């Protein structure tokens, strides 16, 4: 939590903010899913027999798509333990790990595919995160990103009527592509 001028701010870092928002998160899924319009699943392709990391997995919003695409070994990583607690109840077969995109506790080249849906807005340092993702991907592996390209983080209304904001960062699409290329990714589809 941040403090400014002696007053408590309602802007929270990702971990604390999503721990607070966890029980409210799934109420916004229809809204979040409307941005992707089933494009995400078309990018997955056939994941049969593949090892996949869902980075920034939250409550498991993308896990069903990974299962549907045939992924046999699925990992979910998120900075919010409370978000993953909800995901663990839904998907006992998934390996969930608390982790930051900047320091993933996985061996080099472990994953065939890494997905990150709506994670970019929470990354201040794209270069550091993309380098770390590249490290855990196998040679020729695939990174699938989706993002809400918002300049200002939305106010989230809590069940008690209060509002909060989870700190976010605006990244121009060309800067995202530049950071991907710097981390040795080749952009196939945009």
CSV table of C-alpha atoms in Angstrom, one decimal:
chain,number,residue,atom,x,y,z
A,1,UNK,CA,0.0,0.0,0.0
A,2,UNK,CA,1.3,3.5,-0.7
A,3,UNK,CA,1.1,6.6,1.4
A,4,UNK,CA,0.9,10.2,0.1
A,5,UNK,CA,0.7,13.3,2.2
A,6,UNK,CA,-0.1,11.3,5.3
A,7,UNK,CA,-3.3,9.8,3.7
A,8,UNK,CA,-3.7,6.2,2.8
A,9,UNK,CA,-3.9,5.7,-0.9
A,10,UNK,CA,-6.2,3.2,-2.6
A,11,UNK,CA,-3.5,2.3,-5.2
A,12,UNK,CA,-2.0,-1.1,-4.5
A,13,UNK,CA,0.9,-3.1,-5.9
A,14,UNK,CA,-0.2,-6.3,-7.8
A,15,UNK,CA,0.4,-8.8,-5.0
A,16,UNK,CA,-1.5,-6.9,-2.3
A,17,UNK,CA,-4.2,-5.6,-4.7
A,18,UNK,CA,-5.0,-9.0,-6.2
A,19,UNK,CA,-5.0,-10.7,-2.8
A,20,UNK,CA,-7.7,-8.1,-1.8
A,21,UNK,CA,-9.6,-8.4,-5.1
A,22,UNK,CA,-9.4,-12.3,-5.4
A,23,UNK,CA,-13.0,-13.0,-4.2
A,24,UNK,CA,-14.3,-10.3,-6.6
A,25,UNK,CA,-12.2,-11.2,-9.7
A,26,UNK,CA,-14.4,-13.9,-11.2
A,27,UNK,CA,-17.4,-11.4,-11.4
A,28,UNK,CA,-15.4,-9.6,-14.1
A,29,UNK,CA,-14.7,-12.6,-16.3
A,30,UNK,CA,-17.4,-11.9,-18.9
A,31,UNK,CA,-15.9,-8.5,-19.4
A,32,UNK,CA,-12.4,-9.8,-19.6
A,33,UNK,CA,-13.3,-12.6,-21.9
A,34,UNK,CA,-15.0,-10.2,-24.3
A,35,UNK,CA,-11.7,-8.7,-25.2
A,36,UNK,CA,-10.2,-11.9,-26.5
A,37,UNK,CA,-13.3,-13.1,-28.5
A,38,UNK,CA,-11.9,-16.7,-28.7
A,39,UNK,CA,-8.7,-15.5,-30.4
A,40,UNK,CA,-6.6,-16.7,-27.5
A,41,UNK,CA,-7.7,-20.3,-28.0
A,42,UNK,CA,-7.0,-20.1,-31.7
A,43,UNK,CA,-3.4,-19.1,-30.9
A,44,UNK,CA,-2.9,-22.1,-28.7
A,45,UNK,CA,-3.0,-24.7,-31.4
A,46,UNK,CA,-2.6,-28.3,-30.4
A,47,UNK,CA,-1.0,-28.6,-27.0
A,48,UNK,CA,-1.3,-32.4,-26.8
A,49,UNK,CA,1.6,-33.7,-24.8
A,50,UNK,CA,3.0,-30.2,-24.2
A,51,UNK,CA,4.2,-28.6,-21.0
A,52,UNK,CA,2.6,-25.2,-20.5
A,53,UNK,CA,3.0,-22.3,-18.1
A,54,UNK,CA,0.1,-19.9,-17.5
A,55,UNK,CA,1.9,-16.9,-16.2
A,56,UNK,CA,-0.3,-14.5,-14.2
A,57,UNK,CA,-2.8,-17.3,-13.9
A,58,UNK,CA,-5.0,-15.6,-11.3
A,59,UNK,CA,-8.0,-17.7,-10.5
A,60,UNK,CA,-7.4,-19.9,-13.5
A,61,UNK,CA,-9.3,-18.0,-16.2
A,62,UNK,CA,-7.3,-19.5,-19.0
A,63,UNK,CA,-6.8,-23.1,-17.6
A,64,UNK,CA,-9.9,-24.5,-19.3
A,65,UNK,CA,-8.6,-23.4,-22.7
A,66,UNK,CA,-5.2,-25.0,-22.0
A,67,UNK,CA,-7.0,-28.3,-21.0
A,68,UNK,CA,-9.2,-28.1,-24.1
A,69,UNK,CA,-6.2,-27.6,-26.3
A,70,UNK,CA,-4.7,-30.8,-24.9
A,71,UNK,CA,-1.9,-29.6,-22.6
A,72,UNK,CA,-0.8,-32.6,-20.5
A,73,UNK,CA,1.4,-30.8,-18.0
A,74,UNK,CA,0.1,-27.4,-16.9
A,75,UNK,CA,1.7,-25.0,-14.4
A,76,UNK,CA,0.1,-21.8,-13.2
A,77,UNK,CA,2.2,-19.0,-11.7
A,78,UNK,CA,0.9,-15.8,-10.0
A,79,UNK,CA,2.1,-13.3,-7.5
A,80,UNK,CA,-1.2,-13.5,-5.6
A,81,UNK,CA,-1.5,-16.4,-3.3
A,82,UNK,CA,-5.2,-15.7,-2.7
A,83,UNK,CA,-6.0,-15.8,-6.5
A,84,UNK,CA,-4.2,-19.1,-6.8
A,85,UNK,CA,-6.0,-20.5,-3.8
A,86,UNK,CA,-9.3,-20.2,-5.8
A,87,UNK,CA,-7.6,-21.7,-8.9
A,88,UNK,CA,-6.3,-24.7,-6.8
A,89,UNK,CA,-9.8,-25.6,-5.8
A,90,UNK,CA,-10.9,-25.7,-9.4
A,91,UNK,CA,-7.9,-27.4,-10.9
A,92,UNK,CA,-6.3,-30.0,-8.6
A,93,UNK,CA,-4.3,-31.4,-11.6
A,94,UNK,CA,-2.5,-28.1,-12.2
A,95,UNK,CA,0.8,-27.3,-10.5
A,96,UNK,CA,0.4,-23.8,-9.0
A,97,UNK,CA,3.5,-21.8,-7.9
A,98,UNK,CA,3.7,-18.3,-6.4
A,99,UNK,CA,6.2,-16.5,-8.6
A,100,UNK,CA,7.0,-13.2,-10.2
A,101,UNK,CA,7.4,-12.9,-13.9
A,102,UNK,CA,10.9,-11.5,-13.2
A,103,UNK,CA,12.1,-14.6,-11.3
A,104,UNK,CA,10.5,-17.9,-12.3
A,105,UNK,CA,11.4,-20.9,-10.2
A,106,UNK,CA,11.7,-23.2,-13.2
A,107,UNK,CA,14.6,-24.8,-15.1
A,108,UNK,CA,15.8,-23.4,-18.3
A,109,UNK,CA,13.8,-24.7,-21.3
A,110,UNK,CA,11.1,-26.4,-19.3
A,111,UNK,CA,8.0,-25.2,-21.2
A,112,UNK,CA,6.8,-25.7,-24.7
A,113,UNK,CA,4.4,-22.8,-24.4
A,114,UNK,CA,4.0,-19.8,-22.0
A,115,UNK,CA,0.7,-17.9,-21.9
A,116,UNK,CA,0.2,-14.5,-20.2
A,117,UNK,CA,-3.3,-13.1,-20.4
A,118,UNK,CA,-3.6,-9.5,-19.3
A,119,UNK,CA,-0.3,-9.6,-17.4
A,120,UNK,CA,1.5,-6.9,-19.4
A,121,UNK,CA,-0.3,-4.1,-17.7
A,122,UNK,CA,1.3,-5.2,-14.4
A,123,UNK,CA,4.9,-5.4,-15.7
A,124,UNK,CA,7.0,-2.3,-15.2
A,125,UNK,CA,10.1,-3.9,-16.8
A,126,UNK,CA,9.1,-5.7,-20.0
A,127,UNK,CA,12.7,-6.5,-20.9
A,128,UNK,CA,13.3,-8.3,-17.6
A,129,UNK,CA,10.1,-10.3,-17.7
A,130,UNK,CA,10.5,-11.3,-21.4
A,131,UNK,CA,14.1,-12.4,-20.8
A,132,UNK,CA,12.9,-14.6,-17.9
A,133,UNK,CA,10.1,-16.0,-20.0
A,134,UNK,CA,12.5,-16.8,-22.8
A,135,UNK,CA,14.8,-18.6,-20.3
A,136,UNK,CA,12.1,-21.0,-19.2
A,137,UNK,CA,10.8,-21.7,-22.8
A,138,UNK,CA,12.3,-24.5,-24.9
A,139,UNK,CA,14.1,-23.5,-28.1
A,140,UNK,CA,11.3,-22.9,-30.6
A,141,UNK,CA,8.7,-22.6,-27.8
A,142,UNK,CA,5.8,-20.2,-28.0
A,143,UNK,CA,4.8,-17.2,-25.9
A,144,UNK,CA,1.1,-16.2,-26.2
A,145,UNK,CA,0.2,-12.7,-24.8
A,146,UNK,CA,-3.0,-10.9,-24.6
A,147,UNK,CA,-3.4,-7.4,-23.1
A,148,UNK,CA,-5.9,-4.7,-22.3
A,149,UNK,CA,-4.1,-1.7,-23.6
A,150,UNK,CA,-5.3,0.8,-21.1
A,151,UNK,CA,-3.6,4.1,-20.2
A,152,UNK,CA,-5.1,4.3,-16.8
A,153,UNK,CA,-5.9,1.5,-14.3
A,154,UNK,CA,-9.6,1.1,-13.6
A,155,UNK,CA,-11.2,1.7,-10.2
A,156,UNK,CA,-12.3,-1.7,-8.8
A,157,UNK,CA,-15.4,-1.6,-6.5
A,158,UNK,CA,-15.1,-3.9,-3.5
A,159,UNK,CA,-18.1,-5.7,-2.0
A,160,UNK,CA,-18.0,-3.2,1.0
A,161,UNK,CA,-18.5,-0.3,-1.5
A,162,UNK,CA,-14.9,1.0,-1.3
A,163,UNK,CA,-12.8,1.4,-4.4
A,164,UNK,CA,-9.3,0.4,-5.1
A,165,UNK,CA,-6.8,0.5,-8.0
A,166,UNK,CA,-4.2,-2.1,-8.8
A,167,UNK,CA,-1.1,-0.4,-10.1
A,168,UNK,CA,-0.6,-0.8,-13.8
A,169,UNK,CA,1.7,0.4,-16.5
A,170,UNK,CA,0.8,1.5,-20.0
A,171,UNK,CA,3.0,0.0,-22.8
A,172,UNK,CA,2.6,1.2,-26.4
A,173,UNK,CA,2.2,-1.9,-28.7
A,174,UNK,CA,5.4,-1.0,-30.6
A,175,UNK,CA,7.3,-0.9,-27.3
A,176,UNK,CA,6.0,-4.4,-26.4
A,177,UNK,CA,7.2,-5.7,-29.8
A,178,UNK,CA,10.5,-4.0,-29.3
A,179,UNK,CA,11.0,-5.6,-25.9
A,180,UNK,CA,10.0,-9.0,-27.3
A,181,UNK,CA,12.5,-8.8,-30.1
A,182,UNK,CA,15.2,-7.6,-27.6
A,183,UNK,CA,14.5,-10.9,-25.6
A,184,UNK,CA,14.9,-12.8,-28.9
A,185,UNK,CA,11.3,-13.5,-29.6
A,186,UNK,CA,9.9,-13.3,-33.1
A,187,UNK,CA,6.4,-12.0,-33.4
A,188,UNK,CA,4.3,-14.3,-35.6
A,189,UNK,CA,0.8,-12.9,-35.2
A,190,UNK,CA,-0.5,-9.6,-33.8
